[in-house]
XYZ file of C-alpha atoms in Angstrom:
373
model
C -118.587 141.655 134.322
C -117.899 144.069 137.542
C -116.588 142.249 140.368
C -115.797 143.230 143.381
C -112.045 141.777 144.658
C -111.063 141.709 147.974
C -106.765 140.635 148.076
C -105.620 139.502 151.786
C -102.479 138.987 152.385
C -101.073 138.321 155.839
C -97.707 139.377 156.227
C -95.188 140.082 159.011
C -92.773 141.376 156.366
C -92.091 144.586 154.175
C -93.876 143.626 150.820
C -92.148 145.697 148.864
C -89.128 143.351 148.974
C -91.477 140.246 147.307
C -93.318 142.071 144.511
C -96.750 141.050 145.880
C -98.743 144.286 143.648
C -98.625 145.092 139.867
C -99.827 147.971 139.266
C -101.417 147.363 135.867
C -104.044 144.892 136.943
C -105.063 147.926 139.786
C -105.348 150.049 136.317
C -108.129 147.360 134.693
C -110.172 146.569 137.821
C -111.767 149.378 139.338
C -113.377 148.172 142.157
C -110.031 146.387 144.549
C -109.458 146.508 148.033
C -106.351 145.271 149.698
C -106.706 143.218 152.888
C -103.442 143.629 154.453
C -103.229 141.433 158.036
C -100.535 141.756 159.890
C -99.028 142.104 163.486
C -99.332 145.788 163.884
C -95.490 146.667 163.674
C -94.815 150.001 163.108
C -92.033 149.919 161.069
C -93.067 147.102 158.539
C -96.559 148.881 158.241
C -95.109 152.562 157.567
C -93.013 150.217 154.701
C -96.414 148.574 153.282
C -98.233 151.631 153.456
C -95.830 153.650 150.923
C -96.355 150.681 148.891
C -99.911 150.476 149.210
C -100.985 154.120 148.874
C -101.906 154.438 145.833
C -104.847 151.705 146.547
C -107.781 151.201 148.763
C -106.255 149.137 151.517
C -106.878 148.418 155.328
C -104.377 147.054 158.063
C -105.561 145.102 160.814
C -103.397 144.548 163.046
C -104.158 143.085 166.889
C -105.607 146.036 168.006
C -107.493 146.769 164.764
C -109.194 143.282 164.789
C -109.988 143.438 168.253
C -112.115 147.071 167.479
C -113.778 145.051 164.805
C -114.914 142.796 166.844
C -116.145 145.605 169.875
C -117.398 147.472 167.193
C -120.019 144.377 165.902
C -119.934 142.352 169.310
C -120.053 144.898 172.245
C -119.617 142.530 175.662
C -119.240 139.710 173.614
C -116.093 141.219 171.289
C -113.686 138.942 173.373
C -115.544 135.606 172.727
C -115.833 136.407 168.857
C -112.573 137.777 168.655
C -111.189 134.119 169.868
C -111.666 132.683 166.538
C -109.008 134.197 165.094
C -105.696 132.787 166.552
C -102.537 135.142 167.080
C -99.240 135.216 165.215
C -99.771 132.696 162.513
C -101.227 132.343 159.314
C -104.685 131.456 159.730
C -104.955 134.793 160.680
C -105.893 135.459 157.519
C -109.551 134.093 158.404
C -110.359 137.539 159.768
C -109.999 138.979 156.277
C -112.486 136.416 155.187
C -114.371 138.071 157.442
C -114.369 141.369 156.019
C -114.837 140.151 152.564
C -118.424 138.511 153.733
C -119.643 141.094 155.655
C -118.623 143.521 152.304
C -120.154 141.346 150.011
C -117.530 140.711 148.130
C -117.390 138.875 145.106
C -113.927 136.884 144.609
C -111.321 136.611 147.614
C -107.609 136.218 146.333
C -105.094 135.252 148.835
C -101.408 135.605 148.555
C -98.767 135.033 151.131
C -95.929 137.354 151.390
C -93.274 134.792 150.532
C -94.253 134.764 146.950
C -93.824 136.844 143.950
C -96.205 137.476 141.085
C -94.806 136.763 137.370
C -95.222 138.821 133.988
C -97.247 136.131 132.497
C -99.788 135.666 135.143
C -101.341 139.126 136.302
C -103.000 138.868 139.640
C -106.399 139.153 139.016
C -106.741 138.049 135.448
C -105.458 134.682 135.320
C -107.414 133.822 138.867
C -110.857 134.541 137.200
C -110.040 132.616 133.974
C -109.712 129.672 136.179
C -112.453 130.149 138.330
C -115.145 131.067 135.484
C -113.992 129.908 132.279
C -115.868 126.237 131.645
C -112.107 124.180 130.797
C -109.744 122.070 132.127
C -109.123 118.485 132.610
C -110.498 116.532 135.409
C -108.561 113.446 137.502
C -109.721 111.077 140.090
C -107.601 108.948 142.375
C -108.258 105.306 143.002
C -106.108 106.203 146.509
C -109.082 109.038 147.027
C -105.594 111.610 146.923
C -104.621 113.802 144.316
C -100.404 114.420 144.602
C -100.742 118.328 143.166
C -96.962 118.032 143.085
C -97.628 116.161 139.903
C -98.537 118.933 138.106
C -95.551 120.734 138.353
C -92.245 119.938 137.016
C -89.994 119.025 139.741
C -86.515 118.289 139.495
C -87.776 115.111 141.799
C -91.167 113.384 141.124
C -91.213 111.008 143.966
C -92.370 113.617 146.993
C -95.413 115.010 148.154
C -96.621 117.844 149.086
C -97.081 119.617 152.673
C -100.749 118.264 154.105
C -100.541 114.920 152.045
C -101.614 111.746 154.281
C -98.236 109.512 154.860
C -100.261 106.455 154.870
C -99.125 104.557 151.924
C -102.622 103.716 150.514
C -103.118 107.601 149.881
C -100.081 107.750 148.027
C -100.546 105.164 144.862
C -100.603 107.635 142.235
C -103.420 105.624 139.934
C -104.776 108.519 138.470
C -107.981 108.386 136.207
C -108.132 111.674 133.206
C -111.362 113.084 131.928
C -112.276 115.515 129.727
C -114.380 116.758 132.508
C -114.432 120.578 132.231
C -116.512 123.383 134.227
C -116.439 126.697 136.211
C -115.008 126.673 139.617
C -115.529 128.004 143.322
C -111.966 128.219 144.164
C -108.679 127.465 142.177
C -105.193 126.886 144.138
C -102.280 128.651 142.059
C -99.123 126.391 141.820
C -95.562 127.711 142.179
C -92.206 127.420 140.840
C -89.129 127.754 143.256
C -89.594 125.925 146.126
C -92.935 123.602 146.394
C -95.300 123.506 149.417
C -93.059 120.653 151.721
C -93.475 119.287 154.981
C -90.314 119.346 157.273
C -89.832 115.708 157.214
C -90.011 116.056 153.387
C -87.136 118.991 153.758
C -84.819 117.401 156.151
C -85.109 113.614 154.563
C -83.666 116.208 151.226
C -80.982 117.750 152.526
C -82.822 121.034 154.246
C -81.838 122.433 157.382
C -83.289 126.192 156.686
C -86.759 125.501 155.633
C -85.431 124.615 152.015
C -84.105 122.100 150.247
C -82.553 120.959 146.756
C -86.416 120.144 145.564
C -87.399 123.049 143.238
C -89.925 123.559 140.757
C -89.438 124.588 137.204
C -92.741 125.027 135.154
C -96.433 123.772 135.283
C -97.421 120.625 133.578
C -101.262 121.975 133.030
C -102.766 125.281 133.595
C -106.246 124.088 135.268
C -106.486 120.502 136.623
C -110.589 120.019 138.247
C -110.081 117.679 141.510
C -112.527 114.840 140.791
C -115.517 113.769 143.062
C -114.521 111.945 146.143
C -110.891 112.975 145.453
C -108.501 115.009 148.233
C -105.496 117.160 147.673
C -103.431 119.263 149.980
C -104.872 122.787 149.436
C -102.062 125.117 150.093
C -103.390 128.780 150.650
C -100.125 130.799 149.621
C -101.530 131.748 146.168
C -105.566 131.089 145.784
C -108.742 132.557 144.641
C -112.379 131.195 145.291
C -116.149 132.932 145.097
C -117.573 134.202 148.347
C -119.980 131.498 148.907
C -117.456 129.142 149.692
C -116.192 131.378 153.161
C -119.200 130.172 155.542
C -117.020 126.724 155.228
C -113.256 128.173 154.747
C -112.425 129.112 157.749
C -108.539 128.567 159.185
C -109.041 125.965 162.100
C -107.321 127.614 165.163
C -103.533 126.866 164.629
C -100.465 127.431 167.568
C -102.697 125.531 170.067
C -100.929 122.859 172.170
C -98.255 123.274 169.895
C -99.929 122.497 167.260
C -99.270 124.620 163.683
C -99.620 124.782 160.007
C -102.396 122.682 158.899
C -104.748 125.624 159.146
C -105.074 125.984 154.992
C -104.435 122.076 154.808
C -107.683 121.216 156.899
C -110.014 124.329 155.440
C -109.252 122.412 151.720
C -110.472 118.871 153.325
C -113.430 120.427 154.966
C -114.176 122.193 151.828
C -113.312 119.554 148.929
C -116.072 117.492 151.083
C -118.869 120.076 150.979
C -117.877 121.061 147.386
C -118.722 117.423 146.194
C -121.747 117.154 147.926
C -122.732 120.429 146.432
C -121.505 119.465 142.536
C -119.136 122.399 143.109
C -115.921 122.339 141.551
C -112.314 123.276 143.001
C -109.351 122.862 140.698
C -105.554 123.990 140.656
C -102.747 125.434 138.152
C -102.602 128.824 136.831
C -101.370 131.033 137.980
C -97.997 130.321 138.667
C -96.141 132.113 141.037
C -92.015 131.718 142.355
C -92.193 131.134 145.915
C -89.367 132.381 147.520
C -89.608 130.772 150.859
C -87.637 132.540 153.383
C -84.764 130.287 155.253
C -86.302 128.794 158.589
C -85.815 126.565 161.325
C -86.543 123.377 159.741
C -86.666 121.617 163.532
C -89.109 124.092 164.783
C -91.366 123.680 161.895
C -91.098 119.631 162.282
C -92.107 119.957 165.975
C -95.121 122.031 165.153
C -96.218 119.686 162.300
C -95.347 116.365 164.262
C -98.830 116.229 166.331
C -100.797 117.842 163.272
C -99.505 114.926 160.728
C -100.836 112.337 163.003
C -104.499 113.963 163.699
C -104.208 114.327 159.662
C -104.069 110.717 158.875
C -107.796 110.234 160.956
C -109.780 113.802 159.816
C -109.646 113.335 156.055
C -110.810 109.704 156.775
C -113.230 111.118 159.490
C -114.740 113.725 156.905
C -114.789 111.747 154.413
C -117.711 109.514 155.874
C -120.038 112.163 157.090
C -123.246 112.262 155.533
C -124.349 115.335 154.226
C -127.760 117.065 153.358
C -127.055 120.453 153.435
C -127.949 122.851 151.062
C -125.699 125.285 151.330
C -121.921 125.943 152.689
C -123.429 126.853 156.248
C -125.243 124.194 156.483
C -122.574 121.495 155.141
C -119.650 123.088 157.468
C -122.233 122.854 160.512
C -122.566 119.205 159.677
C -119.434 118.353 159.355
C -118.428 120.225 162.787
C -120.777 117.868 164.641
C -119.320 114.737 162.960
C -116.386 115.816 164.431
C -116.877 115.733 167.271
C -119.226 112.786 167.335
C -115.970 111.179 165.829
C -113.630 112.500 168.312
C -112.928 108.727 170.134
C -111.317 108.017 167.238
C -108.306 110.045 167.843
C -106.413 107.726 170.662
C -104.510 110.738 172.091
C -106.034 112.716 174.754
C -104.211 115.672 173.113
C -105.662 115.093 169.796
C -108.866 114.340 171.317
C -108.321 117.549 173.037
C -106.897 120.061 170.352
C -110.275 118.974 168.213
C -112.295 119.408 170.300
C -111.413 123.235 170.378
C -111.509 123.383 166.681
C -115.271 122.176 166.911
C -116.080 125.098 169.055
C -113.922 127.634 166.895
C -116.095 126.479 163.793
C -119.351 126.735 165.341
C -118.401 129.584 166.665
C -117.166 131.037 163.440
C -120.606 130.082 161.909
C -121.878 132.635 164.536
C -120.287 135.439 163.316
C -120.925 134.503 159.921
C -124.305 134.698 160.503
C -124.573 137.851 162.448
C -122.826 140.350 160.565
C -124.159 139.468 157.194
């Protein structure tokens, strides 16, 4: 089978300090680009592109993604362009972009915090998840999935970053099947240090954007999220088949203060459309360590804080639109006007008012979708 695999990675760091390439899987797929997004820093890129140089890569920075945009848009670049937020991760959306409007088959996305192991190759592994017909399939009485349970943790009783906090979501009833199939997009787990909220990280000790919670090994290498069941989809380490981007884009995070939900809300958006569609979306291999870097674990509270609330009404919001789309287009377009048909449900005005934007940012996303394919 010859693929074509697009790798984004959005980065404000040198990457040769995390071990983000291997060489060898470069020397068994021949057809790879490297989507490298970043901030446009001169240093850090002259860094990255020693690295890189060997391989067919493209950085887009600001300006770079704001020629795109002219390039495709004309007058309109700057209203396009606005999709794409600045200086934080969802970010990596625009590489979505280029991946669609290259036809790309299989998107891999890595995060520069994390390094790749021997035993899982960076390509390989992915695709063995994503179109081998295995695995074991669970389903949640709670309608939540804890992925941390897959892992083995040297605590069991936390969840992970994105997971609703209401206490209903968290009964971990789980039902096993021998369900197996192919899937549209896989979420690689980790060992180091699991995907945590701040509250999670200070209530354990963390005042760096760590704490004493690691993980040690994987419990099961592909676990298929049942129908009608959530998880937190974490976007540090995942692969999924092109079809899937019309509906994956990274709602428009650093707004009103509002931050890092961006992969958390893409996953519930997409888990909903997958079901409807009788896609699947699973997690496990390929492990990778995350080595988080140390952060302000305040800073990162205050930009959750607003973004945990709004997450314990979406999920529950999304989860009751009806769909009849056929495709990802159509499902994501559907579930952007049950938004914001829903948004009196959120009793803040600043809620109210931060989803509204992300409405427009979908729809408007759909737009460029549309046009440059």
């Amino acid at each position: 089978m010859t693929l074509k695999v697009y790798i984004v990675i959005a980065s404000i760091n040198e990457l040769w300090n995390i071990g983000c390439i291997n060489n060898e899987d470069f020397d068994y797929y021949n057809n790879i680009k490297i989507i490298v997004i970043d901030e446009g820093d001169v240093s850090v890129r002259r860094e990255n592109e020693k690295l890189l140089e060997n391989f067919n890569v493209e950085f887009y920075g600001p300006k770079e993604r704001l020629e795109w945009f002219k390039s495709r848009f004309n007058k309109l670049a700057e209203k396009y362009a606005s999709v794409i937020p600045k200086r934080c991760h969802a970010e990596t959306s625009f590489g979505f972009l280029i991946a669609w409007e290259e036809d790309a088959d299989i998107i891999i996305e890595i995060d520069d915090d994390v390094k790749l192991l021997d035993e899982y190759p960076l390509i390989e592994q992915r695709l063995d998840n994503l179109f081998t017909k295995s695995g074991i399939t669970v389903y949640s009485k709670s309608k939540w999935y804890n992925t941390l349970e897959n892992l083995e943790l040297n605590d069991t009783k936390i969840f992970p970053r994105g997971h609703p906090y209401d206490p209903t979501t968290r009964i971990q009833e789980y039902i096993w099947t021998n369900e197996h199939d192919e899937c549209i997009l896989n979420v690689g787990l980790w060992i180091g240090h699991p995907d945590l909220d701040a509250l999670t990280i200070l209530y354990n000790n963390g005042l760096e954007g760590r704490c004493n919670i690691l993980s040690k090994n994987i419990k099961r290498e592909k676990v298929i999220i049942g129908k009608g069941t959530y998880f937190a989809i974490c976007s540090m380490n995942t692969s999924f088949r092109k079809e899937i981007i019309p509906a994956f884009y990274q709602p428009y995070m650093k707004y009103l203060g509002i931050d890092r939900f961006d992969d958390i809300w893409s996953g519930i958006l997409l888990k909903r459309i997958a079901d409807h569609l009788d896609d699947k979306v699973c997690l496990g291999k390929p492990l990778v360590y995350h080595d988080k870097r140390p952060r302000n674990t305040f800073k990162d509270l205050k930009s959750e804080l607003e973004g945990m609330a709004i997450n314990e009404i979406l999920w529950r919001i999304v989860d009751q639109i009806e769909l009849s789309g056929e495709d990802y287009s159509e499902c994501y377009l559907e579930l952007a006007n049950g938004i914001e048909e829903s948004l009196d449900k959120f009793n803040e005005k600043l809620h109210k008012d931060f989803m509204k934007v992300q409405v427009e940012k979908m729809k408007l996303w759909l737009d460029i979708i549309d046009k440059i394919k």
